[in-house]
Short mmCIF file of C-alpha atoms in Angstrom, two decimals:
data_model
loop_
_atom_site.label_atom_id
_atom_site.label_comp_id
_atom_site.label_asym_id
_atom_site.label_seq_id
_atom_site.Cartn_x
_atom_site.Cartn_y
_atom_site.Cartn_z
CA UNK A 1 0.00 0.00 0.00
CA UNK A 2 1.23 3.51 -0.81
CA UNK A 3 2.07 5.29 2.43
CA UNK A 4 -0.35 8.00 3.57
CA UNK A 5 0.33 11.32 5.22
CA UNK A 6 -1.47 14.43 6.45
CA UNK A 7 -0.84 17.78 4.77
CA UNK A 8 -2.81 20.42 6.71
CA UNK A 9 -3.38 23.93 5.37
CA UNK A 10 -3.40 26.56 8.13
CA UNK A 11 -5.18 29.92 8.15
CA UNK A 12 -2.10 31.87 9.30
CA UNK A 13 1.42 31.54 10.65
CA UNK A 14 0.20 30.70 14.16
CA UNK A 15 -0.71 27.25 12.77
CA UNK A 16 -3.57 26.89 15.27
CA UNK A 17 -6.55 26.76 12.89
CA UNK A 18 -7.11 24.92 9.63
CA UNK A 19 -7.95 26.89 6.48
CA UNK A 20 -10.04 23.91 5.32
CA UNK A 21 -10.63 20.33 6.47
CA UNK A 22 -7.48 18.25 6.22
CA UNK A 23 -7.39 14.64 5.08
CA UNK A 24 -5.19 11.64 4.49
CA UNK A 25 -3.30 11.82 1.20
CA UNK A 26 -0.82 9.75 -0.76
CA UNK A 27 1.56 10.68 -3.56
CA UNK A 28 1.55 9.18 -7.03
CA UNK A 29 5.34 9.57 -7.00
CA UNK A 30 5.45 6.82 -4.38
CA UNK A 31 3.85 4.22 -6.70
CA UNK A 32 7.21 3.16 -8.24
CA UNK A 33 8.47 2.46 -4.71
CA UNK A 34 5.43 0.25 -4.16
CA UNK A 35 6.11 -1.62 -7.40
CA UNK A 36 9.71 -2.21 -6.36
CA UNK A 37 8.58 -3.40 -2.96
CA UNK A 38 6.13 -5.87 -4.46
CA UNK A 39 8.04 -6.91 -7.60
CA UNK A 40 11.68 -6.51 -6.66
CA UNK A 41 14.25 -3.73 -6.66
CA UNK A 42 15.41 -4.45 -10.22
CA UNK A 43 12.00 -4.23 -11.91
CA UNK A 44 11.79 -1.73 -14.80
CA UNK A 45 9.15 0.96 -14.28
CA UNK A 46 8.17 3.41 -17.02
CA UNK A 47 5.72 6.29 -17.38
CA UNK A 48 4.20 8.55 -20.00
CA UNK A 49 4.39 12.31 -19.45
CA UNK A 50 1.96 14.79 -21.05
CA UNK A 51 2.02 18.59 -21.05
CA UNK A 52 -0.03 20.10 -18.22
CA UNK A 53 -2.45 21.88 -20.59
CA UNK A 54 -3.56 18.51 -21.95
CA UNK A 55 -4.02 16.65 -18.70
CA UNK A 56 -4.41 18.57 -15.46
CA UNK A 57 -6.11 21.67 -14.10
CA UNK A 58 -7.82 21.13 -10.73
CA UNK A 59 -10.76 23.11 -9.38
CA UNK A 60 -9.94 22.51 -5.73
CA UNK A 61 -9.40 25.94 -4.15
CA UNK A 62 -11.79 28.66 -3.10
CA UNK A 63 -11.72 31.95 -4.98
CA UNK A 64 -10.12 33.63 -1.97
CA UNK A 65 -7.35 31.02 -1.74
CA UNK A 66 -6.76 31.30 -5.47
CA UNK A 67 -6.38 35.07 -5.31
CA UNK A 68 -3.89 34.67 -2.47
CA UNK A 69 -1.92 32.15 -4.53
CA UNK A 70 -1.84 34.50 -7.55
CA UNK A 71 -0.60 37.35 -5.36
CA UNK A 72 2.26 35.09 -4.25
CA UNK A 73 3.20 34.43 -7.87
CA UNK A 74 1.34 31.21 -8.69
CA UNK A 75 0.25 30.69 -12.30
CA UNK A 76 -2.00 27.75 -11.34
CA UNK A 77 -4.42 28.96 -8.64
CA UNK A 78 -6.64 25.88 -8.93
CA UNK A 79 -9.97 27.71 -8.76
CA UNK A 80 -13.20 27.06 -10.64
CA UNK A 81 -12.47 30.02 -12.91
CA UNK A 82 -8.87 29.00 -13.68
CA UNK A 83 -9.89 25.39 -14.40
CA UNK A 84 -12.70 26.56 -16.67
CA UNK A 85 -10.29 28.90 -18.45
CA UNK A 86 -7.79 26.08 -18.93
CA UNK A 87 -10.51 23.92 -20.49
CA UNK A 88 -11.29 26.71 -22.97
CA UNK A 89 -7.58 26.96 -23.79
CA UNK A 90 -7.30 23.20 -24.27
CA UNK A 91 -10.17 23.31 -26.76
CA UNK A 92 -8.55 26.25 -28.55
CA UNK A 93 -5.46 24.10 -29.05
CA UNK A 94 -7.51 21.13 -30.24
CA UNK A 95 -9.26 23.21 -32.90
CA UNK A 96 -6.01 24.89 -33.91
CA UNK A 97 -4.49 21.44 -34.45
CA UNK A 98 -7.48 20.59 -36.65
CA UNK A 99 -6.70 23.59 -38.87
CA UNK A 100 -9.11 26.19 -37.49
CA UNK A 101 -8.07 29.84 -37.84
CA UNK A 102 -8.37 31.15 -34.27
CA UNK A 103 -6.22 32.87 -31.62
CA UNK A 104 -4.76 30.57 -28.95
CA UNK A 105 -4.00 31.75 -25.42
CA UNK A 106 -0.23 31.32 -25.08
CA UNK A 107 0.93 33.52 -22.21
CA UNK A 108 0.17 36.28 -19.68
CA UNK A 109 -0.48 38.88 -22.39
CA UNK A 110 -3.44 36.81 -23.60
CA UNK A 111 -5.10 36.70 -20.16
CA UNK A 112 -7.54 39.03 -18.43
CA UNK A 113 -8.06 39.25 -14.67
CA UNK A 114 -11.48 38.40 -13.26
CA UNK A 115 -11.96 38.72 -9.49
CA UNK A 116 -8.21 38.44 -9.05
CA UNK A 117 -7.76 35.32 -11.20
CA UNK A 118 -6.11 35.44 -14.67
CA UNK A 119 -8.34 33.76 -17.28
CA UNK A 120 -8.30 33.49 -21.05
CA UNK A 121 -9.60 36.45 -23.02
CA UNK A 122 -11.05 33.98 -25.51
CA UNK A 123 -12.29 32.43 -27.57
CA UNK A 124 -14.32 30.38 -25.07
CA UNK A 125 -14.90 26.97 -26.63
CA UNK A 126 -16.86 24.01 -25.25
CA UNK A 127 -16.54 20.69 -27.07
CA UNK A 128 -19.02 18.34 -25.40
CA UNK A 129 -18.06 14.64 -25.14
CA UNK A 130 -20.73 13.75 -27.71
CA UNK A 131 -18.93 15.97 -30.24
CA UNK A 132 -15.47 14.56 -29.74
CA UNK A 133 -12.88 13.54 -27.18
CA UNK A 134 -10.03 11.93 -29.10
CA UNK A 135 -7.75 13.49 -31.69
CA UNK A 136 -9.27 11.25 -34.33
CA UNK A 137 -12.80 12.40 -33.50
CA UNK A 138 -11.89 16.09 -33.57
CA UNK A 139 -10.15 15.76 -36.95
CA UNK A 140 -13.16 13.91 -38.31
CA UNK A 141 -15.71 16.45 -37.04
CA UNK A 142 -13.72 19.60 -37.91
CA UNK A 143 -13.26 18.75 -41.56
CA UNK A 144 -13.13 22.05 -43.44
CA UNK A 145 -10.34 24.38 -44.46
CA UNK A 146 -12.27 27.62 -44.03
CA UNK A 147 -13.19 27.85 -40.35
CA UNK A 148 -12.53 31.13 -38.55
CA UNK A 149 -13.24 32.06 -34.93
CA UNK A 150 -12.43 35.46 -33.40
CA UNK A 151 -11.01 35.99 -29.92
CA UNK A 152 -14.23 37.44 -28.49
CA UNK A 153 -16.29 34.46 -29.66
CA UNK A 154 -17.96 31.70 -27.65
CA UNK A 155 -18.72 28.31 -29.20
CA UNK A 156 -20.58 25.26 -27.85
CA UNK A 157 -20.70 22.08 -29.97
CA UNK A 158 -22.61 18.94 -29.01
CA UNK A 159 -23.58 16.02 -31.21
CA UNK A 160 -22.31 12.61 -32.29
CA UNK A 161 -22.98 13.39 -35.96
CA UNK A 162 -22.15 17.11 -36.08
CA UNK A 163 -19.54 18.18 -38.65
CA UNK A 164 -18.06 21.65 -39.15
CA UNK A 165 -16.89 22.27 -42.73
CA UNK A 166 -17.13 26.02 -43.25
CA UNK A 167 -17.78 28.54 -40.46
CA UNK A 168 -17.06 32.23 -39.83
CA UNK A 169 -17.81 33.05 -36.18
CA UNK A 170 -17.61 36.46 -34.51
CA UNK A 171 -19.91 36.23 -31.50
CA UNK A 172 -21.70 33.36 -29.76
CA UNK A 173 -22.87 30.13 -31.41
CA UNK A 174 -24.45 27.05 -29.81
CA UNK A 175 -25.22 23.89 -31.79
CA UNK A 176 -26.73 20.83 -30.08
CA UNK A 177 -27.95 17.80 -32.02
CA UNK A 178 -29.68 14.53 -31.22
CA UNK A 179 -28.44 10.96 -31.29
CA UNK A 180 -29.82 10.27 -34.78
CA UNK A 181 -29.43 13.80 -36.15
CA UNK A 182 -26.71 14.31 -38.78
CA UNK A 183 -25.79 17.99 -39.20
CA UNK A 184 -23.15 19.63 -41.40
CA UNK A 185 -22.26 23.31 -40.97
CA UNK A 186 -21.20 24.54 -44.40
CA UNK A 187 -20.83 28.27 -45.01
CA UNK A 188 -22.48 29.60 -41.84
CA UNK A 189 -21.55 33.17 -40.91
CA UNK A 190 -22.39 34.40 -37.41
CA UNK A 191 -21.80 37.93 -36.14
CA UNK A 192 -23.57 39.07 -32.97
CA UNK A 193 -22.96 40.73 -29.60
CA UNK A 194 -21.95 37.38 -28.12
CA UNK A 195 -21.09 36.63 -24.50
CA UNK A 196 -19.03 38.64 -22.04
CA UNK A 197 -17.38 37.96 -18.69
CA UNK A 198 -18.61 40.49 -16.12
CA UNK A 199 -16.90 40.57 -12.72
CA UNK A 200 -19.27 40.10 -9.78
CA UNK A 201 -20.07 43.17 -7.71
CA UNK A 202 -18.63 43.12 -4.17
CA UNK A 203 -21.28 42.52 -1.50
CA UNK A 204 -23.95 41.41 -3.96
CA UNK A 205 -25.60 37.99 -3.57
CA UNK A 206 -25.07 35.51 -6.41
CA UNK A 207 -25.96 31.83 -6.91
CA UNK A 208 -23.14 29.61 -5.65
CA UNK A 209 -22.29 28.48 -9.20
CA UNK A 210 -21.66 32.12 -10.11
CA UNK A 211 -20.06 33.28 -6.85
CA UNK A 212 -17.46 30.49 -6.95
CA UNK A 213 -16.18 31.84 -10.29
CA UNK A 214 -16.14 35.51 -9.38
CA UNK A 215 -17.81 36.51 -12.61
CA UNK A 216 -21.08 36.26 -14.51
CA UNK A 217 -21.30 35.11 -18.12
CA UNK A 218 -23.42 37.86 -19.65
CA UNK A 219 -25.08 36.29 -22.69
CA UNK A 220 -25.96 39.36 -24.76
CA UNK A 221 -26.81 37.58 -28.01
CA UNK A 222 -26.57 33.97 -29.19
CA UNK A 223 -27.15 32.12 -32.44
CA UNK A 224 -28.54 28.79 -31.29
CA UNK A 225 -29.45 25.58 -33.10
CA UNK A 226 -31.19 22.78 -31.19
CA UNK A 227 -31.75 19.97 -33.68
CA UNK A 228 -33.07 16.65 -32.40
CA UNK A 229 -35.20 15.38 -35.30
CA UNK A 230 -33.73 12.23 -36.91
CA UNK A 231 -32.38 12.89 -40.39
CA UNK A 232 -29.63 14.69 -42.29
CA UNK A 233 -29.41 18.49 -42.26
CA UNK A 234 -27.18 21.28 -43.57
CA UNK A 235 -26.76 24.73 -42.02
CA UNK A 236 -25.74 27.04 -44.86
CA UNK A 237 -24.46 30.57 -45.32
CA UNK A 238 -27.91 32.12 -44.79
CA UNK A 239 -28.21 30.40 -41.42
CA UNK A 240 -31.19 28.33 -42.51
CA UNK A 241 -31.44 24.64 -41.68
CA UNK A 242 -32.15 22.47 -44.73
CA UNK A 243 -33.16 18.83 -44.47
CA UNK A 244 -31.47 16.82 -47.20
CA UNK A 245 -32.54 13.33 -46.18
#
């Protein structure tokens, strides 16, 4: 068994009161030691290492703790807002790899501060599991050579049989499709007021899901397609949905 330990977080330097409940923990770095203990000191142990952006961004700290970490120089505050931002950035990179023309958040100059936490300035992209998880799925679904997304845009894609061939997005677009609904976006142009991050006002009451982020997603204007009828459809340049089968 991997050895356990206690790693308490204290409120201040007096170390008399916990900042949050403490718990037993164990370290993944100790697993090789366990393997050697069980299988012998000469056993070969290997691992695969991925870049952080592709694998890990916890949402484990309160907004207040995250702000404190940022003020001390941390670039990974581990808040709900930073984890959400990292997911947007991961999806930016996925679409960029698929050939989409869009800005990718690369460093501090591409971030904006919301309630004390640096987050991406955009685009904010959500690729639901039904749209694609693997590299193969993303390359299959994002199949066109003329797809453009501006930095201020927000995009939500959901659907097992949703394909993006030709899209020009400057604003907010949501497309959700059903299990037996085949949709191809070919030539769609969207320009609207889109969505905006608005920092929460101090002292004002907000739902917990909003307060934990420190900002509200102000949805000024959205182009939305909710298509659940079985069949094959195309969304063209005029924005109209045409059933082709």
